Structure formats: structure tokens, C-alpha cells
Amino acid sequence: MDSPNYGKQKVEALQAELECLQKENEALGLMLETMSRKYNVLHQAYIRQESDKRLGHEVPAAASKTSQVFVKTDPGDQSLIVKDGFQWRKYGQKITKDNPSPRAYFKCFMAPGCPVKKKVQRCVEEKSYVVATYDGQHNHDIDSTAAGQPLSSTSIFSPTTSVAFRPTVTLDLNLSGSDVLQDRRNLSSVMHEYSSSNTNNKSIEDYVASLTKDPNFTLALAAAVARSIKTEQPDN
DNA sequence: CGTGTTTGACCGGCGC
DNA sequence: GCGCCGGTCAAACACG
């Protein structure tokens, strides 16, 4: 068992695992950075709203109707299609200054007069992710039969406030009312609970059940979980 | 031929 | 006032 081949295979396996973890870490770092930026924007907006309230001004509620989700896709797939259970009609596409990838504009047409729009753009730093920004609230229910399974084959991270849509796989990383350090703790807490086999948290089990449907996510997560368990329990 | 997508033109907001 | 940029419109085009 201690043959050179066995050692070589072990090194290769560890290198592959390390590479996998590095990619995972890059993606998580990117999301964290985005969340931090979002938090700063939201915090400034919150401060403005509070000062407006003190001055007796009415605060518009429109700001709370925007959400942003990260969707893991095939990096080679340029379609910018996010299956979220709603029916969207593309009405425009633009190249923006801050991102060489085109931004696509969609309107919801599942119900007449539905005001919801979304913008979909490939993430500038992590090409395997697209960022979908939802604007407005649906005036109708989701039709799961209309557009295939909603988001079940993709990995979703929702770093901001959520609107009334139904992601199957959503890590609620709502930033409002918390600080960045708390979000870091929440993120690591989710990963920790994920790695603990004796958890009684039903929602985590639901997450696992949903995420295991995605082979890519399962593969990457399994490596991360294994690494996490080793770190937590070096004796084992 | 009907429906959905593409893409250039246009418009309005914002910063300088 | 001007220019830049993001968002929207609508005619042309593609496809079933």
C-alpha cells in the first residue's frame, strides 16, 4: 500500500481536491465581495431613509423590490437564460461599461401587466456565474409547468432582498440589518452546519436534498465538506 | 404567417 | 450645456 504509485495517486487526488477548493473559494470570495458592496449601498440607503424619517419625509418602498441572484451556469453557455419558473421576453441587450459581457433585459409576460423586469449579465470575474437582477414584484403566481423546473439545476445565491419568486435552492444571505462580519459568520455557519453529519436542522437537510440534484455542485461541495470535516476533526 | 429574438436608434438621468 | 451611459423601443430578421 505504500508503493510509489499509491503515493502519486494520493498526491494527484489531493491536488485535484485543492484545485476544486480553490475554485470554490474564488466563487465564494467573489460573492462575499459583492455582498459587501451591496451591504454598503444598502447601509447608506438605510441611513438616508432613517434621516428622512426623522425629518418626517415619506420613504418610497420601491427600493425593497429589487433583488439579485447568482446563478451557476456552464461558462461556455452564452445564452444568459435563467430558468426561474417565470416566462420572460427579451426586449434588449447592451454592452455595459463595467462588464465586457452583454447585459440582457427581460420582461415577465406570464400575466398581462406584470411589472417585473430582470437583467441578466455574466459575472465579470467568475464567468461560470451569471447575475440576474430582478426589479419589481409579480402580480401573479408562479406557473411551474410553464418553463420547466424552476432553478433546480443551478446553484443559486441570493445576496440581497428577495422578491416573490420561488427559488428551489436559495441560501438566504440577506444583508439588511446586519454587518459584513455577521454575514461572514453566517456564511461559515452554513458551511459548518453543512459539514456536520449530526445536525438536526431541517432546513439544512432541505438544502442538501435540493443541492444534491446538481452533480457539479455536489462534487465541489463534497470536496469542501470533506476538507471542512478534516479541519474540524483532525484526529479522524 | 405568427411569434420570439436581435440590434441599432432613441431617450432620459446624471455628473462634470 | 454637454457628453456619457443605462434602459427602452421598434423595425428587421429568424425560425417553426
PDB file of C-alpha atoms (C1' of nucleotides) in Angstrom:
ATOM      1  CA  MET A   1       0.000   0.000   0.000  1.00  0.00           C
ATOM      2  CA  ASP A   2       2.957   2.289   0.427  1.00  0.00           C
ATOM      3  CA  SER A   3       4.075   1.889  -3.159  1.00  0.00           C
ATOM      4  CA  PRO A   4       5.199   4.982  -5.124  1.00  0.00           C
ATOM      5  CA  ASN A   5       2.120   4.661  -7.349  1.00  0.00           C
ATOM      6  CA  TYR A   6      -0.178   4.804  -4.376  1.00  0.00           C
ATOM      7  CA  GLY A   7       1.611   7.893  -3.084  1.00  0.00           C
ATOM      8  CA  LYS A   8       1.474   9.515  -6.500  1.00  0.00           C
ATOM      9  CA  GLN A   9      -2.225   8.824  -6.827  1.00  0.00           C
ATOM     10  CA  LYS A  10      -2.792  10.280  -3.407  1.00  0.00           C
ATOM     11  CA  VAL A  11      -0.872  13.442  -4.332  1.00  0.00           C
ATOM     12  CA  GLU A  12      -2.834  13.782  -7.560  1.00  0.00           C
ATOM     13  CA  ALA A  13      -6.093  13.319  -5.711  1.00  0.00           C
ATOM     14  CA  LEU A  14      -5.091  15.959  -3.194  1.00  0.00           C
ATOM     15  CA  GLN A  15      -4.057  18.335  -5.988  1.00  0.00           C
ATOM     16  CA  ALA A  16      -7.411  17.853  -7.700  1.00  0.00           C
ATOM     17  CA  GLU A  17      -9.161  18.444  -4.409  1.00  0.00           C
ATOM     18  CA  LEU A  18      -7.082  21.559  -3.821  1.00  0.00           C
ATOM     19  CA  GLU A  19      -7.911  22.890  -7.269  1.00  0.00           C
ATOM     20  CA  CYS A  20     -11.575  22.242  -6.654  1.00  0.00           C
ATOM     21  CA  LEU A  21     -11.427  24.036  -3.326  1.00  0.00           C
ATOM     22  CA  GLN A  22      -9.605  26.974  -4.843  1.00  0.00           C
ATOM     23  CA  LYS A  23     -12.332  27.407  -7.440  1.00  0.00           C
ATOM     24  CA  GLU A  24     -14.979  27.141  -4.753  1.00  0.00           C
ATOM     25  CA  ASN A  25     -13.097  29.647  -2.652  1.00  0.00           C
ATOM     26  CA  GLU A  26     -12.825  32.070  -5.564  1.00  0.00           C
ATOM     27  CA  ALA A  27     -16.550  31.885  -6.185  1.00  0.00           C
ATOM     28  CA  LEU A  28     -17.397  32.342  -2.516  1.00  0.00           C
ATOM     29  CA  GLY A  29     -14.927  35.188  -2.224  1.00  0.00           C
ATOM     30  CA  LEU A  30     -16.484  36.882  -5.207  1.00  0.00           C
ATOM     31  CA  MET A  31     -19.940  36.529  -3.749  1.00  0.00           C
ATOM     32  CA  LEU A  32     -18.734  37.851  -0.424  1.00  0.00           C
ATOM     33  CA  GLU A  33     -17.180  40.841  -2.118  1.00  0.00           C
ATOM     34  CA  THR A  34     -20.399  41.531  -3.984  1.00  0.00           C
ATOM     35  CA  MET A  35     -22.393  41.163  -0.806  1.00  0.00           C
ATOM     36  CA  SER A  36     -20.091  43.594   0.946  1.00  0.00           C
ATOM     37  CA  ARG A  37     -20.599  46.127  -1.802  1.00  0.00           C
ATOM     38  CA  LYS A  38     -24.340  45.567  -1.672  1.00  0.00           C
ATOM     39  CA  TYR A  39     -24.286  45.975   2.061  1.00  0.00           C
ATOM     40  CA  ASN A  40     -22.518  49.310   1.810  1.00  0.00           C
ATOM     41  CA  VAL A  41     -25.083  50.545  -0.700  1.00  0.00           C
ATOM     42  CA  LEU A  42     -27.984  49.284   1.402  1.00  0.00           C
ATOM     43  CA  HIS A  43     -26.469  50.687   4.571  1.00  0.00           C
ATOM     44  CA  GLN A  44     -26.133  54.115   3.002  1.00  0.00           C
ATOM     45  CA  ALA A  45     -29.713  53.900   1.729  1.00  0.00           C
ATOM     46  CA  TYR A  46     -30.852  52.849   5.191  1.00  0.00           C
ATOM     47  CA  ILE A  47     -29.090  55.802   6.787  1.00  0.00           C
ATOM     48  CA  ARG A  48     -30.735  58.109   4.267  1.00  0.00           C
ATOM     49  CA  GLN A  49     -34.145  56.615   4.971  1.00  0.00           C
ATOM     50  CA  GLU A  50     -33.696  56.965   8.717  1.00  0.00           C
ATOM     51  CA  SER A  51     -32.697  60.585   8.362  1.00  0.00           C
ATOM     52  CA  ASP A  52     -35.683  61.134   6.063  1.00  0.00           C
ATOM     53  CA  LYS A  53     -37.978  59.559   8.655  1.00  0.00           C
ATOM     54  CA  ARG A  54     -36.604  61.847  11.329  1.00  0.00           C
ATOM     55  CA  LEU A  55     -37.339  64.768   9.045  1.00  0.00           C
ATOM     56  CA  GLY A  56     -40.896  63.488   8.568  1.00  0.00           C
ATOM     57  CA  HIS A  57     -40.493  62.576   4.880  1.00  0.00           C
ATOM     58  CA  GLU A  58     -42.304  59.682   3.239  1.00  0.00           C
ATOM     59  CA  VAL A  59     -39.950  56.892   2.227  1.00  0.00           C
ATOM     60  CA  PRO A  60     -40.681  55.162  -1.071  1.00  0.00           C
ATOM     61  CA  ALA A  61     -40.884  51.379  -0.845  1.00  0.00           C
ATOM     62  CA  ALA A  62     -39.571  50.696  -4.335  1.00  0.00           C
ATOM     63  CA  ALA A  63     -36.040  50.045  -3.096  1.00  0.00           C
ATOM     64  CA  SER A  64     -37.169  46.895  -1.334  1.00  0.00           C
ATOM     65  CA  LYS A  65     -38.464  45.323  -4.548  1.00  0.00           C
ATOM     66  CA  THR A  66     -35.100  44.700  -6.159  1.00  0.00           C
ATOM     67  CA  SER A  67     -33.157  41.511  -5.705  1.00  0.00           C
ATOM     68  CA  GLN A  68     -30.076  39.949  -7.190  1.00  0.00           C
ATOM     69  CA  VAL A  69     -29.215  36.286  -7.547  1.00  0.00           C
ATOM     70  CA  PHE A  70     -26.092  34.462  -8.666  1.00  0.00           C
ATOM     71  CA  VAL A  71     -26.757  31.534 -10.953  1.00  0.00           C
ATOM     72  CA  LYS A  72     -24.108  28.966 -11.728  1.00  0.00           C
ATOM     73  CA  THR A  73     -24.098  28.071 -15.413  1.00  0.00           C
ATOM     74  CA  ASP A  74     -21.882  26.461 -17.980  1.00  0.00           C
ATOM     75  CA  PRO A  75     -19.118  29.018 -18.756  1.00  0.00           C
ATOM     76  CA  GLY A  76     -19.414  28.146 -22.429  1.00  0.00           C
ATOM     77  CA  ASP A  77     -23.127  28.787 -22.465  1.00  0.00           C
ATOM     78  CA  GLN A  78     -23.683  32.330 -23.755  1.00  0.00           C
ATOM     79  CA  SER A  79     -27.485  32.162 -23.734  1.00  0.00           C
ATOM     80  CA  LEU A  80     -27.952  34.114 -20.470  1.00  0.00           C
ATOM     81  CA  ILE A  81     -31.082  32.114 -19.774  1.00  0.00           C
ATOM     82  CA  VAL A  82     -32.077  31.758 -16.120  1.00  0.00           C
ATOM     83  CA  LYS A  83     -34.849  29.247 -15.568  1.00  0.00           C
ATOM     84  CA  ASP A  84     -36.750  30.578 -12.577  1.00  0.00           C
ATOM     85  CA  GLY A  85     -40.235  29.337 -13.348  1.00  0.00           C
ATOM     86  CA  PHE A  86     -41.474  32.550 -14.930  1.00  0.00           C
ATOM     87  CA  GLN A  87     -41.821  33.344 -18.610  1.00  0.00           C
ATOM     88  CA  TRP A  88     -39.614  36.157 -19.823  1.00  0.00           C
ATOM     89  CA  ARG A  89     -39.452  38.055 -23.082  1.00  0.00           C
ATOM     90  CA  LYS A  90     -36.189  39.606 -24.069  1.00  0.00           C
ATOM     91  CA  TYR A  91     -36.537  43.228 -25.128  1.00  0.00           C
ATOM     92  CA  GLY A  92     -32.978  44.460 -25.242  1.00  0.00           C
ATOM     93  CA  GLN A  93     -29.307  43.788 -24.866  1.00  0.00           C
ATOM     94  CA  LYS A  94     -26.486  46.152 -24.032  1.00  0.00           C
ATOM     95  CA  ILE A  95     -22.754  46.133 -23.548  1.00  0.00           C
ATOM     96  CA  THR A  96     -22.109  47.963 -20.309  1.00  0.00           C
ATOM     97  CA  LYS A  97     -19.010  49.863 -19.370  1.00  0.00           C
ATOM     98  CA  ASP A  98     -18.051  47.815 -16.316  1.00  0.00           C
ATOM     99  CA  ASN A  99     -18.503  44.396 -17.896  1.00  0.00           C
ATOM    100  CA  PRO A 100     -17.461  43.152 -21.384  1.00  0.00           C
ATOM    101  CA  SER A 101     -20.243  40.571 -21.318  1.00  0.00           C
ATOM    102  CA  PRO A 102     -23.565  41.775 -22.739  1.00  0.00           C
ATOM    103  CA  ARG A 103     -26.414  42.518 -20.372  1.00  0.00           C
ATOM    104  CA  ALA A 104     -29.792  41.151 -21.438  1.00  0.00           C
ATOM    105  CA  TYR A 105     -33.092  42.781 -20.488  1.00  0.00           C
ATOM    106  CA  PHE A 106     -36.215  40.685 -19.923  1.00  0.00           C
ATOM    107  CA  LYS A 107     -39.855  41.425 -19.087  1.00  0.00           C
ATOM    108  CA  CYS A 108     -42.197  38.969 -17.406  1.00  0.00           C
ATOM    109  CA  PHE A 109     -45.126  38.152 -19.691  1.00  0.00           C
ATOM    110  CA  MET A 110     -46.743  35.313 -17.740  1.00  0.00           C
ATOM    111  CA  ALA A 111     -49.531  37.704 -16.770  1.00  0.00           C
ATOM    112  CA  PRO A 112     -50.714  40.807 -18.603  1.00  0.00           C
ATOM    113  CA  GLY A 113     -49.492  43.923 -16.881  1.00  0.00           C
ATOM    114  CA  CYS A 114     -46.916  42.169 -14.723  1.00  0.00           C
ATOM    115  CA  PRO A 115     -44.367  44.932 -13.997  1.00  0.00           C
ATOM    116  CA  VAL A 116     -41.411  42.671 -13.216  1.00  0.00           C
ATOM    117  CA  LYS A 117     -38.230  43.057 -15.242  1.00  0.00           C
ATOM    118  CA  LYS A 118     -34.912  41.357 -14.918  1.00  0.00           C
ATOM    119  CA  LYS A 119     -31.391  41.994 -16.112  1.00  0.00           C
ATOM    120  CA  VAL A 120     -29.070  39.077 -16.737  1.00  0.00           C
ATOM    121  CA  GLN A 121     -25.340  39.515 -17.148  1.00  0.00           C
ATOM    122  CA  ARG A 122     -22.409  37.157 -16.902  1.00  0.00           C
ATOM    123  CA  CYS A 123     -20.270  37.855 -13.861  1.00  0.00           C
ATOM    124  CA  VAL A 124     -17.171  39.788 -14.917  1.00  0.00           C
ATOM    125  CA  GLU A 125     -14.775  37.913 -12.639  1.00  0.00           C
ATOM    126  CA  GLU A 126     -16.381  34.472 -12.479  1.00  0.00           C
ATOM    127  CA  LYS A 127     -17.530  33.510 -15.965  1.00  0.00           C
ATOM    128  CA  SER A 128     -19.313  30.405 -14.708  1.00  0.00           C
ATOM    129  CA  TYR A 129     -21.848  32.593 -12.906  1.00  0.00           C
ATOM    130  CA  VAL A 130     -24.495  34.908 -14.257  1.00  0.00           C
ATOM    131  CA  VAL A 131     -26.038  37.666 -12.185  1.00  0.00           C
ATOM    132  CA  ALA A 132     -29.801  38.082 -12.522  1.00  0.00           C
ATOM    133  CA  THR A 133     -31.235  41.317 -11.131  1.00  0.00           C
ATOM    134  CA  TYR A 134     -34.991  41.279 -10.557  1.00  0.00           C
ATOM    135  CA  ASP A 135     -36.889  44.549 -10.432  1.00  0.00           C
ATOM    136  CA  GLY A 136     -40.464  44.750  -9.152  1.00  0.00           C
ATOM    137  CA  GLN A 137     -42.977  42.281  -7.775  1.00  0.00           C
ATOM    138  CA  HIS A 138     -45.031  39.725  -9.703  1.00  0.00           C
ATOM    139  CA  ASN A 139     -48.790  40.294  -9.673  1.00  0.00           C
ATOM    140  CA  HIS A 140     -49.441  36.603 -10.270  1.00  0.00           C
ATOM    141  CA  ASP A 141     -48.382  33.164  -9.057  1.00  0.00           C
ATOM    142  CA  ILE A 142     -45.567  31.133 -10.484  1.00  0.00           C
ATOM    143  CA  ASP A 143     -46.511  28.540 -13.077  1.00  0.00           C
ATOM    144  CA  SER A 144     -44.157  25.630 -12.573  1.00  0.00           C
ATOM    145  CA  THR A 145     -45.426  23.874 -15.688  1.00  0.00           C
ATOM    146  CA  ALA A 146     -44.769  26.813 -17.945  1.00  0.00           C
ATOM    147  CA  ALA A 147     -40.992  26.989 -18.048  1.00  0.00           C
ATOM    148  CA  GLY A 148     -39.605  23.739 -16.769  1.00  0.00           C
ATOM    149  CA  GLN A 149     -38.235  23.180 -13.311  1.00  0.00           C
ATOM    150  CA  PRO A 150     -37.503  26.467 -11.611  1.00  0.00           C
ATOM    151  CA  LEU A 151     -33.811  26.800 -10.839  1.00  0.00           C
ATOM    152  CA  SER A 152     -33.423  23.215  -9.758  1.00  0.00           C
ATOM    153  CA  SER A 153     -30.416  22.523 -11.944  1.00  0.00           C
ATOM    154  CA  THR A 154     -28.443  25.580 -10.953  1.00  0.00           C
ATOM    155  CA  SER A 155     -26.772  26.838  -7.825  1.00  0.00           C
ATOM    156  CA  ILE A 156     -28.401  29.988  -6.558  1.00  0.00           C
ATOM    157  CA  PHE A 157     -27.101  32.502  -4.071  1.00  0.00           C
ATOM    158  CA  SER A 158     -29.316  35.391  -3.157  1.00  0.00           C
ATOM    159  CA  PRO A 159     -27.188  38.122  -1.570  1.00  0.00           C
ATOM    160  CA  THR A 160     -29.881  40.770  -1.334  1.00  0.00           C
ATOM    161  CA  THR A 161     -33.548  41.086  -0.530  1.00  0.00           C
ATOM    162  CA  SER A 162     -35.757  38.558  -2.224  1.00  0.00           C
ATOM    163  CA  VAL A 163     -38.923  39.186  -4.179  1.00  0.00           C
ATOM    164  CA  ALA A 164     -41.899  36.878  -4.506  1.00  0.00           C
ATOM    165  CA  PHE A 165     -40.339  34.224  -6.657  1.00  0.00           C
ATOM    166  CA  ARG A 166     -39.658  30.654  -5.708  1.00  0.00           C
ATOM    167  CA  PRO A 167     -36.092  29.504  -5.972  1.00  0.00           C
ATOM    168  CA  THR A 168     -35.709  25.853  -5.153  1.00  0.00           C
ATOM    169  CA  VAL A 169     -32.164  26.359  -3.923  1.00  0.00           C
ATOM    170  CA  THR A 170     -31.570  29.630  -2.157  1.00  0.00           C
ATOM    171  CA  LEU A 171     -29.084  30.491   0.535  1.00  0.00           C
ATOM    172  CA  ASP A 172     -30.705  33.469   2.199  1.00  0.00           C
ATOM    173  CA  LEU A 173     -27.823  35.883   2.637  1.00  0.00           C
ATOM    174  CA  ASN A 174     -29.943  38.904   3.237  1.00  0.00           C
ATOM    175  CA  LEU A 175     -27.687  41.801   4.130  1.00  0.00           C
ATOM    176  CA  SER A 176     -30.198  44.229   5.512  1.00  0.00           C
ATOM    177  CA  GLY A 177     -29.863  44.836   9.222  1.00  0.00           C
ATOM    178  CA  SER A 178     -26.572  43.054   9.638  1.00  0.00           C
ATOM    179  CA  ASP A 179     -22.916  43.836   9.197  1.00  0.00           C
ATOM    180  CA  VAL A 180     -20.355  42.254   6.941  1.00  0.00           C
ATOM    181  CA  LEU A 181     -18.701  40.323   9.744  1.00  0.00           C
ATOM    182  CA  GLN A 182     -22.053  38.820  10.660  1.00  0.00           C
ATOM    183  CA  ASP A 183     -22.517  37.778   7.048  1.00  0.00           C
ATOM    184  CA  ARG A 184     -19.123  36.131   7.077  1.00  0.00           C
ATOM    185  CA  ARG A 185     -20.177  34.257  10.212  1.00  0.00           C
ATOM    186  CA  ASN A 186     -23.490  33.303   8.598  1.00  0.00           C
ATOM    187  CA  LEU A 187     -21.693  32.027   5.531  1.00  0.00           C
ATOM    188  CA  SER A 188     -19.215  29.956   7.508  1.00  0.00           C
ATOM    189  CA  SER A 189     -22.052  28.840   9.768  1.00  0.00           C
ATOM    190  CA  VAL A 190     -23.947  27.464   6.782  1.00  0.00           C
ATOM    191  CA  MET A 191     -20.828  25.650   5.627  1.00  0.00           C
ATOM    192  CA  HIS A 192     -20.228  24.331   9.145  1.00  0.00           C
ATOM    193  CA  GLU A 193     -23.758  23.036   9.552  1.00  0.00           C
ATOM    194  CA  TYR A 194     -23.436  21.526   6.122  1.00  0.00           C
ATOM    195  CA  SER A 195     -20.386  19.594   7.180  1.00  0.00           C
ATOM    196  CA  SER A 196     -21.874  18.320  10.433  1.00  0.00           C
ATOM    197  CA  SER A 197     -23.498  14.946   9.979  1.00  0.00           C
ATOM    198  CA  ASN A 198     -25.395  15.160  13.272  1.00  0.00           C
ATOM    199  CA  THR A 199     -27.265  18.350  12.532  1.00  0.00           C
ATOM    200  CA  ASN A 200     -30.960  18.410  13.418  1.00  0.00           C
ATOM    201  CA  ASN A 201     -31.639  21.483  11.325  1.00  0.00           C
ATOM    202  CA  LYS A 202     -34.422  20.554   8.914  1.00  0.00           C
ATOM    203  CA  SER A 203     -33.767  23.480   6.554  1.00  0.00           C
ATOM    204  CA  ILE A 204     -30.182  22.386   6.073  1.00  0.00           C
ATOM    205  CA  GLU A 205     -31.428  18.931   5.173  1.00  0.00           C
ATOM    206  CA  ASP A 206     -33.724  20.550   2.658  1.00  0.00           C
ATOM    207  CA  TYR A 207     -30.767  22.408   1.211  1.00  0.00           C
ATOM    208  CA  VAL A 208     -28.827  19.170   0.961  1.00  0.00           C
ATOM    209  CA  ALA A 209     -31.724  17.379  -0.709  1.00  0.00           C
ATOM    210  CA  SER A 210     -32.001  20.130  -3.309  1.00  0.00           C
ATOM    211  CA  LEU A 211     -28.308  20.675  -3.894  1.00  0.00           C
ATOM    212  CA  THR A 212     -27.543  17.006  -4.365  1.00  0.00           C
ATOM    213  CA  LYS A 213     -29.571  17.141  -7.572  1.00  0.00           C
ATOM    214  CA  ASP A 214     -26.779  19.223  -9.109  1.00  0.00           C
ATOM    215  CA  PRO A 215     -23.798  16.981  -9.915  1.00  0.00           C
ATOM    216  CA  ASN A 216     -21.342  19.855 -10.292  1.00  0.00           C
ATOM    217  CA  PHE A 217     -22.346  21.446  -7.051  1.00  0.00           C
ATOM    218  CA  THR A 218     -22.325  18.110  -5.280  1.00  0.00           C
ATOM    219  CA  LEU A 219     -18.811  17.380  -6.496  1.00  0.00           C
ATOM    220  CA  ALA A 220     -17.427  20.741  -5.447  1.00  0.00           C
ATOM    221  CA  LEU A 221     -19.306  20.726  -2.186  1.00  0.00           C
ATOM    222  CA  ALA A 222     -18.265  17.215  -1.291  1.00  0.00           C
ATOM    223  CA  ALA A 223     -14.627  18.230  -1.556  1.00  0.00           C
ATOM    224  CA  ALA A 224     -15.250  21.325   0.554  1.00  0.00           C
ATOM    225  CA  VAL A 225     -17.191  19.368   3.157  1.00  0.00           C
ATOM    226  CA  ALA A 226     -14.522  16.678   3.356  1.00  0.00           C
ATOM    227  CA  ARG A 227     -11.895  19.334   3.846  1.00  0.00           C
ATOM    228  CA  SER A 228     -14.015  21.071   6.462  1.00  0.00           C
ATOM    229  CA  ILE A 229     -14.548  17.853   8.410  1.00  0.00           C
ATOM    230  CA  LYS A 230     -10.827  17.157   8.360  1.00  0.00           C
ATOM    231  CA  THR A 231     -10.174  20.622   9.700  1.00  0.00           C
ATOM    232  CA  GLU A 232     -12.798  20.304  12.415  1.00  0.00           C
ATOM    233  CA  GLN A 233     -11.751  16.788  13.456  1.00  0.00           C
ATOM    234  CA  PRO A 234      -8.040  16.309  12.729  1.00  0.00           C
ATOM    235  CA  ASP A 235      -7.985  13.110  14.803  1.00  0.00           C
ATOM    236  CA  ASN A 236     -10.386  11.429  12.394  1.00  0.00           C
TER     237      ASN A 236
ATOM    238  C1'  DC B   1     -47.665  33.634 -41.227  1.00  0.00           C
ATOM    239  C1'  DG B   2     -47.242  34.218 -36.328  1.00  0.00           C
ATOM    240  C1'  DT B   3     -44.129  34.578 -32.631  1.00  0.00           C
ATOM    241  C1'  DG B   4     -39.906  35.477 -30.419  1.00  0.00           C
ATOM    242  C1'  DT B   5     -35.139  37.478 -30.845  1.00  0.00           C
ATOM    243  C1'  DT B   6     -31.739  40.737 -32.361  1.00  0.00           C
ATOM    244  C1'  DT B   7     -29.852  45.126 -32.726  1.00  0.00           C
ATOM    245  C1'  DG B   8     -29.369  49.964 -33.869  1.00  0.00           C
ATOM    246  C1'  DA B   9     -31.669  54.220 -32.608  1.00  0.00           C
ATOM    247  C1'  DC B  10     -33.554  56.991 -29.295  1.00  0.00           C
ATOM    248  C1'  DC B  11     -34.475  58.956 -24.680  1.00  0.00           C
ATOM    249  C1'  DG B  12     -33.739  60.469 -20.019  1.00  0.00           C
ATOM    250  C1'  DG B  13     -30.884  60.804 -15.927  1.00  0.00           C
ATOM    251  C1'  DC B  14     -26.675  62.149 -14.050  1.00  0.00           C
ATOM    252  C1'  DG B  15     -22.062  64.013 -13.444  1.00  0.00           C
ATOM    253  C1'  DC B  16     -18.826  67.426 -14.822  1.00  0.00           C
TER     254       DC B  16
ATOM    255  C1'  DG C   1     -24.998  72.920 -21.502  1.00  0.00           C
ATOM    256  C1'  DC C   2     -22.779  68.887 -22.926  1.00  0.00           C
ATOM    257  C1'  DG C   3     -21.415  64.239 -23.111  1.00  0.00           C
ATOM    258  C1'  DC C   4     -21.716  59.678 -21.285  1.00  0.00           C
ATOM    259  C1'  DC C   5     -24.220  55.724 -20.109  1.00  0.00           C
ATOM    260  C1'  DG C   6     -28.014  52.655 -18.906  1.00  0.00           C
ATOM    261  C1'  DG C   7     -32.573  51.438 -20.231  1.00  0.00           C
ATOM    262  C1'  DT C   8     -36.236  51.034 -23.689  1.00  0.00           C
ATOM    263  C1'  DC C   9     -38.333  50.962 -28.230  1.00  0.00           C
ATOM    264  C1'  DA C  10     -39.324  49.154 -32.579  1.00  0.00           C
ATOM    265  C1'  DA C  11     -38.130  47.595 -37.196  1.00  0.00           C
ATOM    266  C1'  DA C  12     -35.798  43.844 -39.219  1.00  0.00           C
ATOM    267  C1'  DC C  13     -34.827  39.245 -39.013  1.00  0.00           C
ATOM    268  C1'  DA C  14     -35.019  34.160 -37.892  1.00  0.00           C
ATOM    269  C1'  DC C  15     -37.447  30.169 -37.075  1.00  0.00           C
ATOM    270  C1'  DG C  16     -41.053  26.699 -36.662  1.00  0.00           C
TER     271       DG C  16
END
